[in-house]
PDB file of C-alpha atoms in Angstrom:
ATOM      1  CA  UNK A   1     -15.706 -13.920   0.005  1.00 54.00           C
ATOM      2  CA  UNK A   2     -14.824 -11.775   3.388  1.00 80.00           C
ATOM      3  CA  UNK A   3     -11.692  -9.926   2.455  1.00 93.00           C
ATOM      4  CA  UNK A   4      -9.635  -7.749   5.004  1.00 96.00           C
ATOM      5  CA  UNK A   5     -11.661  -6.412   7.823  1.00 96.00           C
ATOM      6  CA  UNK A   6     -10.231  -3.480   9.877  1.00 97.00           C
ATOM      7  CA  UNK A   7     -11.440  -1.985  13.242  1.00 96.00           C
ATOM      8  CA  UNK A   8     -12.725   0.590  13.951  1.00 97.00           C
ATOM      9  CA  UNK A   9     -12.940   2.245  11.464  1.00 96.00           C
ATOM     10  CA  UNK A  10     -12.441   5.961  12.687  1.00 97.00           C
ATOM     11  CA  UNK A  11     -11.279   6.867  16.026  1.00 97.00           C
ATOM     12  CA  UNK A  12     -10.318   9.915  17.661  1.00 97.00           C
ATOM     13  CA  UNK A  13      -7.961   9.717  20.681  1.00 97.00           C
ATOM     14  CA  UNK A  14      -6.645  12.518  22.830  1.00 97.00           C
ATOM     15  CA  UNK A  15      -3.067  12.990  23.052  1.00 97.00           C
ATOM     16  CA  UNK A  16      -1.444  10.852  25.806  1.00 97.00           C
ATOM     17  CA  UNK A  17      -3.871   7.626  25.644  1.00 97.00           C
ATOM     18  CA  UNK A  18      -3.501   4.558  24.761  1.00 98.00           C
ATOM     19  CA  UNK A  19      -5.108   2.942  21.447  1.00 98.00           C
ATOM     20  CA  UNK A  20      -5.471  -0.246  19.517  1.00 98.00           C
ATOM     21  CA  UNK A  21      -6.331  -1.138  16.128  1.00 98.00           C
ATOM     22  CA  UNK A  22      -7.673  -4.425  15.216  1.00 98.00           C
ATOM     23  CA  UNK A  23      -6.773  -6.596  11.441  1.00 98.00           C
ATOM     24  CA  UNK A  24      -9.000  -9.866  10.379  1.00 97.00           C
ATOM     25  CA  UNK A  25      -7.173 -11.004   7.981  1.00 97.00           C
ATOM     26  CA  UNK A  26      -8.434 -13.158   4.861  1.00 95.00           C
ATOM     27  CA  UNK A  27      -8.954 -16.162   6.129  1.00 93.00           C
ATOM     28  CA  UNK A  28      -5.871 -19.114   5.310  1.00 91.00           C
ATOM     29  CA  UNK A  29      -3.614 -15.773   4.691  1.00 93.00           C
ATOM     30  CA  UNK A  30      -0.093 -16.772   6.531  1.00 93.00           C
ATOM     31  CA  UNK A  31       1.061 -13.045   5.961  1.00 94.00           C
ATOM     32  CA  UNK A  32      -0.351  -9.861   7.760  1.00 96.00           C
ATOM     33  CA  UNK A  33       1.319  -6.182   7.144  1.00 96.00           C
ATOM     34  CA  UNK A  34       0.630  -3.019   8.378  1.00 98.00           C
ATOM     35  CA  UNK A  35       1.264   0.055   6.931  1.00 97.00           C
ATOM     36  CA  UNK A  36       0.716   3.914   7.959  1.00 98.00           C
ATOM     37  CA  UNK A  37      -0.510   6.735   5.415  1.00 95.00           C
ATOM     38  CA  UNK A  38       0.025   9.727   6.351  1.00 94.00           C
ATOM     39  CA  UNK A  39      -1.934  12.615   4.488  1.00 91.00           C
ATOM     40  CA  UNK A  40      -1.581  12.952   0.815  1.00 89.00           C
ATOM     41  CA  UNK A  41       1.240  10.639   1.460  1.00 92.00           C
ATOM     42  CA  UNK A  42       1.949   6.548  -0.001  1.00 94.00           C
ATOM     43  CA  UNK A  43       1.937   3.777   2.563  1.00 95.00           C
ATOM     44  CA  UNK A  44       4.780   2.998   4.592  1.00 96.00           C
ATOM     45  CA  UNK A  45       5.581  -0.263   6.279  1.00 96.00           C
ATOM     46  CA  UNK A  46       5.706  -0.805   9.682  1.00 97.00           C
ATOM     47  CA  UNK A  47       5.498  -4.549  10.444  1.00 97.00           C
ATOM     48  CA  UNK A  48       5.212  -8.112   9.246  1.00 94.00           C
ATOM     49  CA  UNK A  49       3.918 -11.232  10.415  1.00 95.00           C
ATOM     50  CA  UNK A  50       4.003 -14.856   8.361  1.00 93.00           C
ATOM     51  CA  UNK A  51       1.589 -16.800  11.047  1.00 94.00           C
ATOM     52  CA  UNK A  52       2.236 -15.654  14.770  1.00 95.00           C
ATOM     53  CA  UNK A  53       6.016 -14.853  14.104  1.00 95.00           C
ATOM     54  CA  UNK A  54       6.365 -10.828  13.694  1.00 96.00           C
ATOM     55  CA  UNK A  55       9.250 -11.542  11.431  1.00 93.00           C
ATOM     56  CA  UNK A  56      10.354  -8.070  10.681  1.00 93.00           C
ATOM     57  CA  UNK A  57       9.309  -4.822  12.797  1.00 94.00           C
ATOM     58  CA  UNK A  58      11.892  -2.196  10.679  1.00 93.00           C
ATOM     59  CA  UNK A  59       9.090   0.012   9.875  1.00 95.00           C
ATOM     60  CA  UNK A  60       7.770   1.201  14.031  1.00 97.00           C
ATOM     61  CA  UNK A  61       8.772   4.673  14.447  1.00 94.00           C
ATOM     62  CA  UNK A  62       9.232   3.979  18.109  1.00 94.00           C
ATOM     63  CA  UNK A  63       8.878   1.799  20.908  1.00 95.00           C
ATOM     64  CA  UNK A  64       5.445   3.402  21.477  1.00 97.00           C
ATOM     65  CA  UNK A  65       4.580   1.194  18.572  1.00 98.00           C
ATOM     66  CA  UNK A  66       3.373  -2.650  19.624  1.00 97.00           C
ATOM     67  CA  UNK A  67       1.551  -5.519  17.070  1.00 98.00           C
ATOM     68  CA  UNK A  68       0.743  -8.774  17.904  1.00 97.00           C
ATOM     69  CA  UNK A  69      -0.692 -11.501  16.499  1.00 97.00           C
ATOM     70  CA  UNK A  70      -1.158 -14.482  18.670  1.00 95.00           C
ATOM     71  CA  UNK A  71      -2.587 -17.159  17.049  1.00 93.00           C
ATOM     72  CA  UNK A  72      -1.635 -15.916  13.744  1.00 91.00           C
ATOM     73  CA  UNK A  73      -4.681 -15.025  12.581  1.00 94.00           C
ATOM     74  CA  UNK A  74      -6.411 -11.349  13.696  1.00 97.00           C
ATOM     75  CA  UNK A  75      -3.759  -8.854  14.504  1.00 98.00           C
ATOM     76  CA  UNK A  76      -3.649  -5.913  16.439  1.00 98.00           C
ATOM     77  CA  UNK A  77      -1.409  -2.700  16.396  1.00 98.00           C
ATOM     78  CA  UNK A  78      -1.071  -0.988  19.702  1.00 98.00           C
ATOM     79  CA  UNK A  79       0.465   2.857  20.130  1.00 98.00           C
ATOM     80  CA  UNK A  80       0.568   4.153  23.705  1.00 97.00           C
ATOM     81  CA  UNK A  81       0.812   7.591  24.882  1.00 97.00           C
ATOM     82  CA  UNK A  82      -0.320   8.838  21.324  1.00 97.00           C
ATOM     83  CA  UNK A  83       0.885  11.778  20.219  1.00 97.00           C
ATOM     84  CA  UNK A  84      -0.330  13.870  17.229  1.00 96.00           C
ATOM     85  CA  UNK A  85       2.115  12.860  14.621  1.00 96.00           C
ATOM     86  CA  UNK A  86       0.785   9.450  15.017  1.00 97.00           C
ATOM     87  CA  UNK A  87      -2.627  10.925  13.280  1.00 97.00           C
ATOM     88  CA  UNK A  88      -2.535   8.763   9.569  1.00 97.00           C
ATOM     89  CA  UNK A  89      -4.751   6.127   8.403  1.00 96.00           C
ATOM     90  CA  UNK A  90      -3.795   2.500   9.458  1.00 97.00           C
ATOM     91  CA  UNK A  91      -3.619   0.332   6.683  1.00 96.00           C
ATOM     92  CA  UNK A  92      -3.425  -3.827   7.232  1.00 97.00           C
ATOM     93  CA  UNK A  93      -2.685  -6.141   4.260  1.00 96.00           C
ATOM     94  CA  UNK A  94      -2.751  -9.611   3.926  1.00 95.00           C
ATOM     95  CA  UNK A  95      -0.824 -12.514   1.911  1.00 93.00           C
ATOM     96  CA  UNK A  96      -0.955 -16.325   1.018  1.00 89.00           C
ATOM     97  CA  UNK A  97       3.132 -17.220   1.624  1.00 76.00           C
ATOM     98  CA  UNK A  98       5.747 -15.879  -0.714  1.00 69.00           C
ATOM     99  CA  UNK A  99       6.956 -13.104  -1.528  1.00 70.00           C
ATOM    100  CA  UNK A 100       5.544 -12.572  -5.015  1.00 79.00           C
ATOM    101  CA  UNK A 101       1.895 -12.747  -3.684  1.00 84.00           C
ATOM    102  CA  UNK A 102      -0.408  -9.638  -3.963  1.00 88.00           C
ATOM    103  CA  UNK A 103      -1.675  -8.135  -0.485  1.00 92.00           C
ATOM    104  CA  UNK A 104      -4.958  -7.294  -0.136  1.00 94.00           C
ATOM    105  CA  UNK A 105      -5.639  -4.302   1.944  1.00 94.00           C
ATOM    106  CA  UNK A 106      -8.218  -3.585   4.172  1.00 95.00           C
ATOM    107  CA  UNK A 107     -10.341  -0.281   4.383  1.00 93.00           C
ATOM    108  CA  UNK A 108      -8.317   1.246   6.766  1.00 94.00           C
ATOM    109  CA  UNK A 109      -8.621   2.484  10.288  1.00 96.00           C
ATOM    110  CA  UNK A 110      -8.421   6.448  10.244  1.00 96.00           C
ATOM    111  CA  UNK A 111      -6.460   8.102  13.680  1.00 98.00           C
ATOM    112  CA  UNK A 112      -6.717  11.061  14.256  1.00 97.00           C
ATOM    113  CA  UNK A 113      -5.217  12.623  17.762  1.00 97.00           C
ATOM    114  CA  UNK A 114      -6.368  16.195  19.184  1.00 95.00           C
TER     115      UNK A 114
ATOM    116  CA  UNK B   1      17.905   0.885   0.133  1.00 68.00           C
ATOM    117  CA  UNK B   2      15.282   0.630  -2.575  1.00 81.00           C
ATOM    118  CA  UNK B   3      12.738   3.755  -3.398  1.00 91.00           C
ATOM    119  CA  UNK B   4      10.372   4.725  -5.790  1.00 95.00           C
ATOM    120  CA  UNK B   5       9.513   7.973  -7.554  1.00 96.00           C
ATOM    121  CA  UNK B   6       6.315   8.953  -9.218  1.00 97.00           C
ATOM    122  CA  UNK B   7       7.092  11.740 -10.961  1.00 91.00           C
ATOM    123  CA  UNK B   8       3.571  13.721 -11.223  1.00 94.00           C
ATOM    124  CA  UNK B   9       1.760  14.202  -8.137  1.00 95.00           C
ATOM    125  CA  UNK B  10      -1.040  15.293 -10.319  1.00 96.00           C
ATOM    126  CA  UNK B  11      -2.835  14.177 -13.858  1.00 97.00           C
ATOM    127  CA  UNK B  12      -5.595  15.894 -14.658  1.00 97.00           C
ATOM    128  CA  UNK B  13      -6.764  14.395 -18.593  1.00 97.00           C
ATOM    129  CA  UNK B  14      -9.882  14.690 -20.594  1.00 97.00           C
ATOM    130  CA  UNK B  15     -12.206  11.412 -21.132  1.00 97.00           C
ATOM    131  CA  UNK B  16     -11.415   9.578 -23.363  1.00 97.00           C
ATOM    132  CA  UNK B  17      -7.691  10.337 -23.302  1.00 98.00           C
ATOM    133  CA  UNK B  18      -5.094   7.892 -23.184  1.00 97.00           C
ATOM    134  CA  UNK B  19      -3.217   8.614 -20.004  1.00 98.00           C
ATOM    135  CA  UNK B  20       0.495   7.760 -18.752  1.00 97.00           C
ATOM    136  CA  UNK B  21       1.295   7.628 -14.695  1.00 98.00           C
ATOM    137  CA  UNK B  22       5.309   7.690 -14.393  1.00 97.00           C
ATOM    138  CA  UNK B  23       7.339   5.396 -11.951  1.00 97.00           C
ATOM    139  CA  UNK B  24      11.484   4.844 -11.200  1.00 96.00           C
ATOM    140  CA  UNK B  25      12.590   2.563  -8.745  1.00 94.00           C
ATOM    141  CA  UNK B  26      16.067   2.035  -7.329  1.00 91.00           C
ATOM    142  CA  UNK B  27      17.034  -0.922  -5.917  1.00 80.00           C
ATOM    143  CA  UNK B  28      20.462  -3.287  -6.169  1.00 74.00           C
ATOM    144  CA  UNK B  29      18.278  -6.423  -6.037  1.00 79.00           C
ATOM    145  CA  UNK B  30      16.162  -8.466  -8.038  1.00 82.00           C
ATOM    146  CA  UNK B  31      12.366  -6.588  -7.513  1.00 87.00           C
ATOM    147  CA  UNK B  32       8.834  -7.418  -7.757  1.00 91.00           C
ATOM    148  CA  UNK B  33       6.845  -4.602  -9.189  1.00 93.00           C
ATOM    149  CA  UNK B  34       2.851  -3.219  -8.598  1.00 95.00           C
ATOM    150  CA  UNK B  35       0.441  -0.675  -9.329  1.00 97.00           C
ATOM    151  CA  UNK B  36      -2.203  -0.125  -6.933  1.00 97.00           C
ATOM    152  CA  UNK B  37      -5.058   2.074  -7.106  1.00 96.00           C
ATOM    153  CA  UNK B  38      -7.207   3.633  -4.022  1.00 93.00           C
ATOM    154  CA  UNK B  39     -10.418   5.246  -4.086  1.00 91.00           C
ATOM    155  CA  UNK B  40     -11.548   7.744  -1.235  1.00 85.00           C
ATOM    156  CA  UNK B  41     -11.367   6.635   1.994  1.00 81.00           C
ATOM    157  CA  UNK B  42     -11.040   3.058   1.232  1.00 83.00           C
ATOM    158  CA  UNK B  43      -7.732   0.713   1.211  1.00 86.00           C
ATOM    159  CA  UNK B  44      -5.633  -0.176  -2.159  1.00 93.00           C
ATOM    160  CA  UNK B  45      -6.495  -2.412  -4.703  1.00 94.00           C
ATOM    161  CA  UNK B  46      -4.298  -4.168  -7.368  1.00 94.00           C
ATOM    162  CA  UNK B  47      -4.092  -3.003 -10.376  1.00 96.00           C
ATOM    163  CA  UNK B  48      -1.379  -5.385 -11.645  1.00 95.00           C
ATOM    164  CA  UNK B  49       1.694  -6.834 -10.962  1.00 93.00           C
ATOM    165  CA  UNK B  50       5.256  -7.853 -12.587  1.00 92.00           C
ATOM    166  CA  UNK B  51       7.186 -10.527 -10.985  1.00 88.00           C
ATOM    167  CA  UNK B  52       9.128 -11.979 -14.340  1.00 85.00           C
ATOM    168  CA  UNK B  53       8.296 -12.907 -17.982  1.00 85.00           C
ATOM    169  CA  UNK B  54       7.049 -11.107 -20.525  1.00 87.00           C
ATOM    170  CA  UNK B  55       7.689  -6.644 -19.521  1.00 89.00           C
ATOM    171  CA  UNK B  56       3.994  -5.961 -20.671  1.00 94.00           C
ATOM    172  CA  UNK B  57       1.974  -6.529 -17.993  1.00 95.00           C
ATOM    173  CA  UNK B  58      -2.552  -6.291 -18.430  1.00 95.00           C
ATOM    174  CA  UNK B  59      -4.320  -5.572 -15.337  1.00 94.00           C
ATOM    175  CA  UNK B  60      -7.398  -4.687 -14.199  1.00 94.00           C
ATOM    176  CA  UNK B  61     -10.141  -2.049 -16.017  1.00 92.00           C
ATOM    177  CA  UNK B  62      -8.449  -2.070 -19.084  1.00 95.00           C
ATOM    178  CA  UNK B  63      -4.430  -0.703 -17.100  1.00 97.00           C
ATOM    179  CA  UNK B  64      -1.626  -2.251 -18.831  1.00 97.00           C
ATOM    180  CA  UNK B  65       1.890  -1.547 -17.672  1.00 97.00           C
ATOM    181  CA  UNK B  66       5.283  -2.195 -18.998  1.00 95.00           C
ATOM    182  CA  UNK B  67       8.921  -3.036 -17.294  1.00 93.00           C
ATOM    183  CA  UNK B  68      11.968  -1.206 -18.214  1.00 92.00           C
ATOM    184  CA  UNK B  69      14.925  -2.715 -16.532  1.00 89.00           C
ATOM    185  CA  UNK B  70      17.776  -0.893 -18.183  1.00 90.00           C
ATOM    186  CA  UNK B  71      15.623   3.088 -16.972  1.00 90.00           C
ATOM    187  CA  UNK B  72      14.247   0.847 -13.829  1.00 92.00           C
ATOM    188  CA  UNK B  73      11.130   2.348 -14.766  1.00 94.00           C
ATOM    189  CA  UNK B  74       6.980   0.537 -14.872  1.00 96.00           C
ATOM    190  CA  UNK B  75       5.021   2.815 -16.542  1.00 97.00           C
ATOM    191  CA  UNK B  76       1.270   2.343 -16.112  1.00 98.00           C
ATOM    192  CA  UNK B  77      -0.943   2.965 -18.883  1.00 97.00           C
ATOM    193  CA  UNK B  78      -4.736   2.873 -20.063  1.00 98.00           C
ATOM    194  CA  UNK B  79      -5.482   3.934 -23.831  1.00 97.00           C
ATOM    195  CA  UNK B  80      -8.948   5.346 -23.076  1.00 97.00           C
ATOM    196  CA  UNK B  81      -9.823   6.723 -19.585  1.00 97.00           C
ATOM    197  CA  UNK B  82     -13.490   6.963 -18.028  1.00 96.00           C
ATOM    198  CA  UNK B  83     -14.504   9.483 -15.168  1.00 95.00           C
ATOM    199  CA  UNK B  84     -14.634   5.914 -12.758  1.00 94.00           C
ATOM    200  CA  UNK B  85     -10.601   5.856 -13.043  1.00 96.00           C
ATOM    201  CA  UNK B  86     -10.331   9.022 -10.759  1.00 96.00           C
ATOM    202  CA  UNK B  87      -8.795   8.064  -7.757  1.00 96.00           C
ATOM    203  CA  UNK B  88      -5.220   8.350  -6.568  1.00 97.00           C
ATOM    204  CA  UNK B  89      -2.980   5.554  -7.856  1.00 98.00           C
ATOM    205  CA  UNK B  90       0.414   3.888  -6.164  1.00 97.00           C
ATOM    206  CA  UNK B  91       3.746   2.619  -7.635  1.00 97.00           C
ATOM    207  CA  UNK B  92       5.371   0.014  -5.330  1.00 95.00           C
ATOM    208  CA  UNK B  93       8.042  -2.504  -5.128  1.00 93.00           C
ATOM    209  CA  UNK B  94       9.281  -5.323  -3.166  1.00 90.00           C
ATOM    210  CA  UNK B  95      12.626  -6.599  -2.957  1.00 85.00           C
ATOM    211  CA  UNK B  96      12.709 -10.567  -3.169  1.00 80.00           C
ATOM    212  CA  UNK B  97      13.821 -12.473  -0.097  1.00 75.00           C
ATOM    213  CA  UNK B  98      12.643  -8.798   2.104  1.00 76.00           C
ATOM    214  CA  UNK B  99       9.657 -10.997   3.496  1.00 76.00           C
ATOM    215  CA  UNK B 100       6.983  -9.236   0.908  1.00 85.00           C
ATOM    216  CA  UNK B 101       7.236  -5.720   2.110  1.00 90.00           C
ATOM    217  CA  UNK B 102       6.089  -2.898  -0.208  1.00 93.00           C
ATOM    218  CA  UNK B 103       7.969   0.113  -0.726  1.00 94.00           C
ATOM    219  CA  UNK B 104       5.326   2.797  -2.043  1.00 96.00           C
ATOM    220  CA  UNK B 105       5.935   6.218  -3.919  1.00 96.00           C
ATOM    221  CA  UNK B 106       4.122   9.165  -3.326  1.00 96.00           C
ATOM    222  CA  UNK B 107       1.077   8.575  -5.400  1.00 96.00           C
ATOM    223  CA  UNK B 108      -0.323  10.419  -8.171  1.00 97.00           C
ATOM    224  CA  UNK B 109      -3.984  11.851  -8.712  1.00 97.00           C
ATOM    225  CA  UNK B 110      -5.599  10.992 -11.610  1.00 97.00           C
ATOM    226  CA  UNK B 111      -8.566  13.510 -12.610  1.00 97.00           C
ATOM    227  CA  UNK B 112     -10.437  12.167 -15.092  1.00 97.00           C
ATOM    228  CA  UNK B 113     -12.588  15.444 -16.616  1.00 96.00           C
ATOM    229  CA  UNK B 114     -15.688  15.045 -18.604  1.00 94.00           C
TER     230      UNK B 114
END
């Protein structure tokens, strides 16, 4: 079956512009997280969604930082006026309810800001 | 707050080898605990997971690992490794009633050497 898609894959962005990353979640999975990985670094949260309700949003490192997810299915994390420190790989995850359930990540969307 | 340490950043072993990939945690609460595993420019995959029961947990490609609650510790482990198991691999946790959110460590690369 389809697991996590992410979109795009790469993208390169200069500093200052606007970009957003798209999540297609498995389908019939009420949770959606994303996560940012630095280089040579582990995952760290940013957000979390159980259907269209972003339910905890701890993890933005600033109000540059938007996700969405509308019809609680495909998500999509916005930054605006990137800047280079926001160059990391984007990493969305996906959950049948409850806590105990295993996310399944997608491959990734790679950032990287000149 | 809750964290977890991986204590090698690096493992380089022969094939063959059995092979040992340290985690702690620290956390006040009640956890959830997983090993995930990524391979180069692609997302994480589960490894395996301890939510209660029995502290030896199987996984995945022959990975066992094994709860400590008194050192807060989850070990993974693999008696026999084969070049296919290098790849970088991730300790996380999740606290329960937190929503499902992963706290990762660092990561440690395993080198599997022929």
């Amino acid at each position: 079956g389809a697991g996590v898609s992410q979109s795009p894959r790469y993208k390169v962005a200069k500093r200052g512009q606007d970009v957003a990353l798209r999540c297609d979640p498995i389908s019939g999975h009420v949770s959606l997280f994303w996560y940012q990985q630095a280089l040579g670094q582990g995952p760290e949260f940013l957000t979390y969604f159980q259907n269209e309700a972003q339910l905890d949003k701890s993890g933005l490192p600033s109000d540059r930082f938007f996700a969405e997810r509308p019809e609680g299915s495909v998500s999509t994390l916005k930054i605006q006026r990137t800047q280079q420190e926001d160059s990391a790989v984007y990493l969305c995850a996906s959950s049948q309810t409850g806590t105990n359930q295993p996310q399944h990540f997608g491959d990734g969307t790679r950032l990287s800001i000149l | 707050a809750q964290s977890v340490t991986q204590l090698d950043s690096q493992v380089p072993v022969f094939e063959e080898a059995p092979v040992e990939l340290r985690c702690n945690y620290s956390s006040s609460v009640s956890v959830y605990l997983f090993w995930y595993v990524q391979y180069p420019n692609q997302g994480l995959q589960l490894l395996l997971k301890y939510l209660s029961g029995s502290t030896l947990v199987k996984g995945i490609n022959g990975f066992e690992a094994e709860f400590n609650k008194s050192q807060t510790s989850f070990h993974l482990r693999k008696p026999s490794v084969h070049i296919s198991d290098t790849a970088e691999y991730f300790c996380a946790v999740s606290e329960r009633n937190q929503g499902g959110k992963l706290i990762f460590g660092q990561g440690t690369e395993l080198s599997v050497k022929p």
